[in-house]
Tab-separated table of C-alpha atoms in Angstrom:
chain	number	residue	atom	x	y	z
A	1	MET	CA	-30.051	-83.856	86.409
A	2	GLY	CA	-31.680	-85.401	89.764
A	3	GLY	CA	-35.318	-84.963	90.918
A	4	MET	CA	-36.504	-84.891	87.084
A	5	GLY	CA	-38.892	-87.422	87.400
A	6	LYS	CA	-37.279	-90.160	85.591
A	7	THR	CA	-37.388	-92.628	88.192
A	8	ALA	CA	-41.566	-91.782	88.673
A	9	LEU	CA	-41.935	-91.856	85.045
A	10	ALA	CA	-40.583	-95.566	84.989
A	11	GLN	CA	-42.648	-96.591	87.799
A	12	LEU	CA	-45.930	-95.727	86.217
A	13	VAL	CA	-45.137	-97.834	83.078
A	14	TYR	CA	-43.385	-100.642	84.964
A	15	ASN	CA	-47.020	-100.645	87.047
A	16	ASP	CA	-49.057	-100.757	83.954
A	17	GLU	CA	-51.745	-103.339	83.666
A	18	ALA	CA	-51.188	-103.467	79.906
A	19	VAL	CA	-47.643	-103.691	80.331
A	20	LYS	CA	-48.150	-106.363	83.686
A	21	ALA	CA	-50.474	-108.561	80.961
A	22	ASN	CA	-48.026	-108.292	77.965
A	23	PHE	CA	-44.641	-110.066	79.955
A	24	ASP	CA	-44.155	-113.191	81.162
A	25	ASN	CA	-41.470	-111.072	84.265
A	26	LYS	CA	-41.085	-107.736	85.088
A	27	ILE	CA	-37.618	-106.717	86.755
A	28	TRP	CA	-36.653	-103.561	88.740
A	29	VAL	CA	-33.265	-103.226	89.482
A	30	CYS	CA	-31.117	-100.089	90.752
A	31	VAL	CA	-28.115	-99.609	89.071
A	32	SER	CA	-27.465	-96.614	91.130
A	33	GLU	CA	-23.523	-94.584	90.901
A	34	VAL	CA	-21.375	-98.180	91.838
A	35	PHE	CA	-21.984	-100.661	89.132
A	36	ASP	CA	-21.900	-103.230	90.975
A	37	ARG	CA	-22.445	-106.374	88.539
A	38	SER	CA	-22.307	-108.913	90.094
A	39	ARG	CA	-25.604	-106.930	92.461
A	40	VAL	CA	-27.133	-106.386	89.206
A	41	ALA	CA	-26.758	-109.537	88.179
A	42	LYS	CA	-28.391	-111.390	91.056
A	43	ALA	CA	-31.055	-108.841	91.378
A	44	ILE	CA	-32.033	-110.029	87.566
A	45	ILE	CA	-32.218	-113.445	88.856
A	46	MET	CA	-34.301	-112.196	91.848
A	47	GLY	CA	-36.843	-110.858	90.174
A	48	LEU	CA	-37.117	-113.923	87.474
A	49	ALA	CA	-37.696	-116.252	90.213
A	50	LYS	CA	-39.940	-113.848	92.035
A	51	PRO	CA	-43.171	-115.205	90.649
A	52	ASP	CA	-42.247	-118.596	92.116
A	53	HIS	CA	-41.833	-117.031	96.211
A	54	ALA	CA	-40.400	-120.941	97.099
A	55	SER	CA	-38.028	-120.968	94.725
A	56	ALA	CA	-36.833	-116.960	94.808
A	57	SER	CA	-36.496	-117.759	98.614
A	58	ALA	CA	-34.585	-120.811	97.855
A	59	LEU	CA	-32.161	-119.301	96.019
A	60	ASN	CA	-28.394	-119.368	97.230
A	61	LEU	CA	-25.948	-117.059	95.280
A	62	ASP	CA	-23.380	-115.571	97.339
A	63	SER	CA	-21.082	-118.159	95.995
A	64	PHE	CA	-21.711	-117.963	92.238
A	65	THR	CA	-19.025	-115.769	90.552
A	66	LEU	CA	-20.127	-113.371	87.540
A	67	GLN	CA	-19.782	-115.737	84.920
A	68	SER	CA	-22.275	-117.883	86.957
A	69	LEU	CA	-24.568	-115.671	87.519
A	70	LEU	CA	-25.248	-114.978	83.551
A	71	GLU	CA	-25.270	-118.645	82.665
A	72	ARG	CA	-27.668	-118.771	85.187
A	73	ILE	CA	-29.736	-115.445	83.978
A	74	CYS	CA	-29.354	-117.551	80.645
A	75	GLU	CA	-30.831	-120.371	81.526
A	76	ASP	CA	-33.705	-118.772	83.549
A	77	ILE	CA	-34.568	-115.914	80.492
A	78	LYS	CA	-34.918	-118.467	77.598
A	79	GLY	CA	-37.691	-118.296	75.951
A	80	LYS	CA	-39.192	-115.679	78.787
A	81	LYS	CA	-41.165	-112.250	77.545
A	82	VAL	CA	-39.645	-110.042	79.779
A	83	PHE	CA	-39.868	-106.076	80.925
A	84	LEU	CA	-36.512	-104.922	82.728
A	85	VAL	CA	-36.023	-101.904	84.677
A	86	LEU	CA	-32.573	-100.595	84.707
A	87	ASP	CA	-33.188	-97.372	87.012
A	88	ASP	CA	-30.465	-95.106	87.916
A	89	VAL	CA	-27.581	-95.507	85.780
A	90	TRP	CA	-24.405	-93.921	85.678
A	91	THR	CA	-21.753	-96.233	83.941
A	92	ASP	CA	-20.825	-95.520	80.294
A	93	ASP	CA	-18.447	-98.292	80.114
A	94	SER	CA	-19.507	-100.701	77.314
A	95	GLU	CA	-17.951	-103.805	78.256
A	96	SER	CA	-19.527	-103.709	81.095
A	97	TRP	CA	-22.779	-103.995	79.996
A	98	GLU	CA	-21.701	-106.085	77.050
A	99	SER	CA	-22.179	-109.346	79.313
A	100	PHE	CA	-25.673	-108.520	79.999
A	101	ASN	CA	-26.584	-107.449	76.204
A	102	GLN	CA	-25.004	-111.859	75.939
A	103	ALA	CA	-26.838	-112.978	79.020
A	104	PHE	CA	-30.328	-110.915	77.065
A	105	LYS	CA	-30.083	-112.670	73.975
A	106	PRO	CA	-31.819	-115.444	74.454
A	107	ALA	CA	-34.853	-113.722	75.637
A	108	ALA	CA	-37.687	-114.068	73.720
A	109	PRO	CA	-39.104	-111.518	70.871
A	110	GLY	CA	-40.667	-108.156	72.325
A	111	SER	CA	-38.843	-108.229	75.483
A	112	ARG	CA	-37.863	-105.080	76.332
A	113	ILE	CA	-35.315	-103.130	78.723
A	114	LEU	CA	-36.278	-99.451	80.094
A	115	VAL	CA	-32.993	-97.479	81.213
A	116	THR	CA	-33.458	-94.582	83.472
A	117	THR	CA	-30.222	-92.416	83.199
A	118	ARG	CA	-29.166	-88.689	84.255
A	119	LYS	CA	-26.035	-89.063	81.699
A	120	ASP	CA	-26.590	-88.465	77.937
A	121	ILE	CA	-23.274	-90.624	77.260
A	122	VAL	CA	-25.214	-93.777	78.941
A	123	VAL	CA	-27.531	-93.262	76.540
A	124	LYS	CA	-25.462	-93.815	73.672
A	125	THR	CA	-23.045	-96.633	75.577
A	126	MET	CA	-26.584	-98.926	75.756
A	127	LYS	CA	-27.278	-98.064	72.179
A	128	SER	CA	-31.102	-96.858	72.875
A	129	PHE	CA	-33.255	-96.934	70.027
A	130	ARG	CA	-35.367	-94.918	71.257
A	131	VAL	CA	-35.029	-91.869	74.182
A	132	PHE	CA	-37.641	-89.879	75.817
A	133	ALA	CA	-35.180	-86.441	77.450
A	134	LEU	CA	-37.353	-84.756	80.220
A	135	GLU	CA	-37.650	-81.316	80.095
A	136	GLN	CA	-37.880	-79.314	83.667
A	137	LEU	CA	-41.454	-78.288	84.303
A	138	SER	CA	-42.776	-74.844	84.194
A	139	GLU	CA	-43.042	-72.455	87.219
A	140	ASP	CA	-46.825	-72.538	86.367
A	141	VAL	CA	-47.010	-76.854	86.636
A	142	CYS	CA	-44.108	-76.516	89.476
A	143	TRP	CA	-46.992	-74.530	91.404
A	144	LYS	CA	-49.994	-76.941	90.556
A	145	ILE	CA	-47.834	-79.800	92.269
A	146	LEU	CA	-46.580	-78.182	95.063
A	147	SER	CA	-50.167	-76.999	95.759
A	148	GLN	CA	-52.079	-79.855	95.507
A	149	GLU	CA	-49.508	-81.468	98.396
A	150	ALA	CA	-49.593	-78.658	100.361
A	151	PHE	CA	-53.485	-77.279	100.076
A	152	VAL	CA	-54.939	-80.574	101.275
A	153	GLY	CA	-58.096	-79.722	103.629
A	154	ARG	CA	-57.775	-76.166	103.549
A	155	GLY	CA	-60.468	-74.110	102.451
A	156	ASP	CA	-60.544	-71.825	99.180
A	157	GLY	CA	-60.209	-69.086	101.752
A	158	GLN	CA	-56.844	-70.281	102.883
A	159	CYS	CA	-55.615	-71.157	99.923
A	160	LYS	CA	-55.998	-67.843	98.197
A	161	ASN	CA	-54.587	-66.590	101.207
A	162	LEU	CA	-50.835	-67.701	101.184
A	163	GLU	CA	-51.161	-68.152	96.875
A	164	ASP	CA	-48.875	-65.680	96.487
A	165	ILE	CA	-46.329	-66.776	98.822
A	166	GLY	CA	-46.762	-70.153	97.496
A	167	LYS	CA	-46.250	-69.312	93.762
A	168	ASN	CA	-42.804	-67.666	95.098
A	169	ILE	CA	-41.569	-70.738	96.662
A	170	ALA	CA	-42.439	-72.846	93.379
A	171	LYS	CA	-40.305	-70.404	91.547
A	172	LYS	CA	-37.039	-72.056	93.608
A	173	CYS	CA	-38.119	-75.463	92.246
A	174	SER	CA	-35.892	-74.879	88.867
A	175	GLY	CA	-38.840	-76.875	86.699
A	176	LEU	CA	-38.024	-80.035	88.963
A	177	PRO	CA	-41.188	-82.027	90.731
A	178	LEU	CA	-39.254	-84.008	92.847
A	179	ALA	CA	-38.554	-79.959	94.414
A	180	ALA	CA	-41.949	-78.937	94.397
A	181	LYS	CA	-43.423	-82.533	95.959
A	182	THR	CA	-41.315	-82.248	98.812
A	183	LEU	CA	-42.062	-78.515	99.524
A	184	GLY	CA	-45.790	-79.331	99.259
A	185	SER	CA	-45.829	-81.906	101.394
A	186	MET	CA	-44.132	-80.044	103.948
A	187	LEU	CA	-45.902	-77.185	103.599
A	188	ARG	CA	-48.929	-78.822	103.631
A	189	SER	CA	-48.281	-78.392	107.869
A	190	LYS	CA	-47.913	-74.456	107.425
A	191	LYS	CA	-50.828	-72.703	108.320
A	192	THR	CA	-49.722	-69.022	108.436
A	193	ARG	CA	-48.642	-66.564	106.095
A	194	GLU	CA	-45.192	-66.116	108.357
A	195	GLU	CA	-44.816	-69.798	108.189
A	196	TRP	CA	-44.782	-69.982	104.308
A	197	THR	CA	-42.605	-66.593	104.602
A	198	ASN	CA	-39.959	-68.573	106.589
A	199	ILE	CA	-39.328	-71.074	103.644
A	200	LEU	CA	-39.384	-68.728	101.370
A	201	ASN	CA	-36.704	-66.495	102.850
A	202	SER	CA	-34.907	-69.493	103.936
A	203	GLU	CA	-31.097	-69.487	104.363
A	204	ILE	CA	-30.868	-72.508	102.849
A	205	TRP	CA	-31.369	-71.379	99.330
A	206	LYS	CA	-28.172	-69.423	99.315
A	207	LEU	CA	-26.085	-72.285	100.156
A	208	ASN	CA	-25.877	-72.626	95.813
A	209	LEU	CA	-27.327	-76.215	96.030
A	210	GLU	CA	-29.276	-77.771	93.346
A	211	ALA	CA	-33.094	-76.898	93.987
A	212	VAL	CA	-34.406	-80.746	95.032
A	213	PHE	CA	-31.153	-80.377	97.154
A	214	ALA	CA	-32.582	-77.414	98.918
A	215	ALA	CA	-35.748	-78.326	99.060
A	216	LEU	CA	-34.806	-81.799	100.509
A	217	LEU	CA	-32.952	-79.945	103.111
A	218	LEU	CA	-35.732	-77.761	103.774
A	219	SER	CA	-37.366	-80.726	104.815
A	220	TYR	CA	-35.203	-82.280	106.634
A	221	PHE	CA	-34.923	-79.632	109.133
A	222	ASP	CA	-38.522	-79.398	109.454
A	223	LEU	CA	-38.998	-82.624	110.939
A	224	PRO	CA	-39.251	-83.814	114.579
A	225	SER	CA	-35.597	-84.482	116.035
A	226	ALA	CA	-36.568	-88.474	116.419
A	227	VAL	CA	-37.946	-88.567	112.932
A	228	ARG	CA	-34.469	-86.727	111.946
A	229	ARG	CA	-32.187	-89.328	113.692
A	230	CYS	CA	-34.282	-92.325	112.232
A	231	PHE	CA	-33.608	-90.974	108.700
A	232	LEU	CA	-29.947	-90.415	109.187
A	233	TYR	CA	-29.484	-94.235	110.494
A	234	CYS	CA	-30.323	-94.428	106.617
A	235	SER	CA	-26.903	-93.369	105.577
A	236	THR	CA	-25.703	-97.072	106.574
A	237	PHE	CA	-27.225	-99.315	103.717
A	238	PRO	CA	-25.891	-98.768	100.094
A	239	LYS	CA	-27.211	-96.416	97.632
A	240	GLY	CA	-30.000	-97.720	95.890
A	241	VAL	CA	-30.867	-100.394	98.375
A	242	GLU	CA	-34.150	-102.064	98.847
A	243	ILE	CA	-35.823	-101.766	102.856
A	244	GLU	CA	-38.057	-103.712	103.957
A	245	GLY	CA	-39.865	-101.433	106.136
A	246	ASP	CA	-40.743	-103.889	109.004
A	247	VAL	CA	-37.074	-104.433	109.265
A	248	LEU	CA	-35.941	-100.795	109.081
A	249	ILE	CA	-38.616	-100.216	112.156
A	250	TYR	CA	-36.912	-103.844	114.557
A	251	GLN	CA	-33.764	-102.051	113.493
A	252	TRP	CA	-34.803	-98.364	114.584
A	253	MET	CA	-35.895	-100.224	117.930
A	254	ALA	CA	-32.909	-102.043	118.535
A	255	GLN	CA	-30.946	-98.632	118.133
A	256	GLY	CA	-33.401	-97.080	121.197
A	257	TYR	CA	-34.677	-94.811	118.382
A	258	LEU	CA	-38.276	-95.105	119.255
A	259	ASN	CA	-38.086	-93.471	122.544
A	260	SER	CA	-40.490	-96.185	123.918
A	261	SER	CA	-39.998	-99.145	126.605
A	262	GLN	CA	-43.234	-101.092	125.216
A	263	ASN	CA	-42.745	-102.806	122.061
A	264	PRO	CA	-45.995	-102.838	119.921
A	265	GLU	CA	-45.917	-98.788	120.807
A	266	MET	CA	-42.750	-98.749	119.760
A	267	GLU	CA	-43.690	-100.404	116.547
A	268	ILE	CA	-46.700	-98.135	116.141
A	269	THR	CA	-44.528	-95.081	116.812
A	270	GLY	CA	-41.699	-96.601	113.909
A	271	VAL	CA	-44.617	-96.757	111.575
A	272	GLU	CA	-45.492	-93.669	111.966
A	273	TYR	CA	-41.828	-92.078	111.417
A	274	PHE	CA	-41.452	-94.452	108.228
A	275	GLU	CA	-44.396	-93.136	106.981
A	276	CYS	CA	-44.041	-89.476	107.695
A	277	LEU	CA	-40.770	-89.751	105.796
A	278	ALA	CA	-42.287	-91.607	102.970
A	279	ALA	CA	-44.653	-88.685	102.728
A	280	ARG	CA	-41.794	-86.170	102.735
A	281	SER	CA	-40.243	-88.338	99.483
A	282	PHE	CA	-37.301	-89.047	100.979
A	283	PHE	CA	-38.249	-92.617	99.971
A	284	GLN	CA	-39.013	-94.051	96.437
A	285	ASP	CA	-40.805	-96.670	94.935
A	286	LEU	CA	-43.462	-97.795	97.303
A	287	GLU	CA	-44.756	-101.381	98.016
A	288	GLN	CA	-46.782	-102.424	100.331
A	289	MET	CA	-45.776	-105.253	102.427
A	290	LYS	CA	-46.783	-106.556	105.714
A	291	MET	CA	-47.805	-104.018	108.084
A	292	VAL	CA	-45.929	-101.171	106.335
A	293	ALA	CA	-44.126	-100.503	102.851
A	294	SER	CA	-40.942	-101.310	101.492
A	295	GLY	CA	-38.661	-99.041	99.199
A	296	HIS	CA	-35.388	-97.874	97.928
A	297	VAL	CA	-33.536	-94.961	99.188
A	298	ARG	CA	-33.482	-92.426	96.689
A	299	PHE	CA	-29.634	-91.808	95.343
A	300	MET	CA	-30.662	-87.830	96.416
A	301	THR	CA	-31.570	-88.652	99.816
A	302	TRP	CA	-28.943	-91.143	100.499
A	303	TYR	CA	-26.325	-88.564	99.830
A	304	LEU	CA	-28.639	-85.801	101.881
A	305	THR	CA	-28.289	-88.409	104.743
A	306	LEU	CA	-24.090	-87.994	104.126
A	307	LEU	CA	-24.877	-83.919	103.587
A	308	VAL	CA	-26.869	-83.491	106.723
A	309	SER	CA	-24.270	-85.780	109.325
A	310	LEU	CA	-21.680	-83.615	108.515
A	311	TRP	CA	-24.011	-80.554	108.746
A	312	GLU	CA	-24.786	-81.710	112.419
A	313	MET	CA	-21.018	-82.642	113.387
A	314	ASN	CA	-20.684	-78.775	112.192
A	315	LEU	CA	-17.988	-80.740	109.182
A	316	TRP	CA	-19.642	-78.693	106.569
């Protein structure tokens, strides 16, 4: 099930200082639903070269065959203690993974591969020796996550006034932390009981969507129209692609989405829009770079961009 916190938990492990100290290289690859072996192999090679930025930027892997890429992994990984995260794995084709298993054999003892997936068959296919199955959260824990996001900067009296409605909203999260966090971020700007009640009684809950999609859809329609337009532009990127924040903003500028004739003002507006979307959980795996962050488009929010595009065109 999406929104359980698999990627978030993997990120905590990946960014832990003890993990960083224990491995020569850390590599994060978002695999996603369509398993492109060449893309995954290239991402691993780039990750192995990352500590040497000059080497990474000089790599030109476009002309490499899959076999050449796998041989390059064998060569680059030899003797290195590596921690590889394969995030959001869907394919259960054992033959597709066997070539990667062979490529990783020259790695140093103690190397580890962490896989996140929502499919039990993937666990069996990848012959995992230790499995951590995440369970849905209780309503109380969902409320705690939601309230921590929603009540930032509020006084005790205000919080108490909204608590009963908020707990009923938390029940709609179906135990999914992403749904609770997304709703909490949206409710932060809602000051009155009437506004909170409108969220609780929204018609979107009747659409028979997974709780996390319903939460993201509610959050989407709560965005200013200019920010919604910028979000929908992200559907032009493949699922799981890494987006440089500043590059994305320049593309918004080129499309005329930032409503200003002055470039510095447009860039400031773009940063605000990006941060707004990140705060609403539309981006993941944020890493501070230059003036803004980079991030990955979540699988669920990539799908959401298509869903709301159809909605906006009255096709869904």
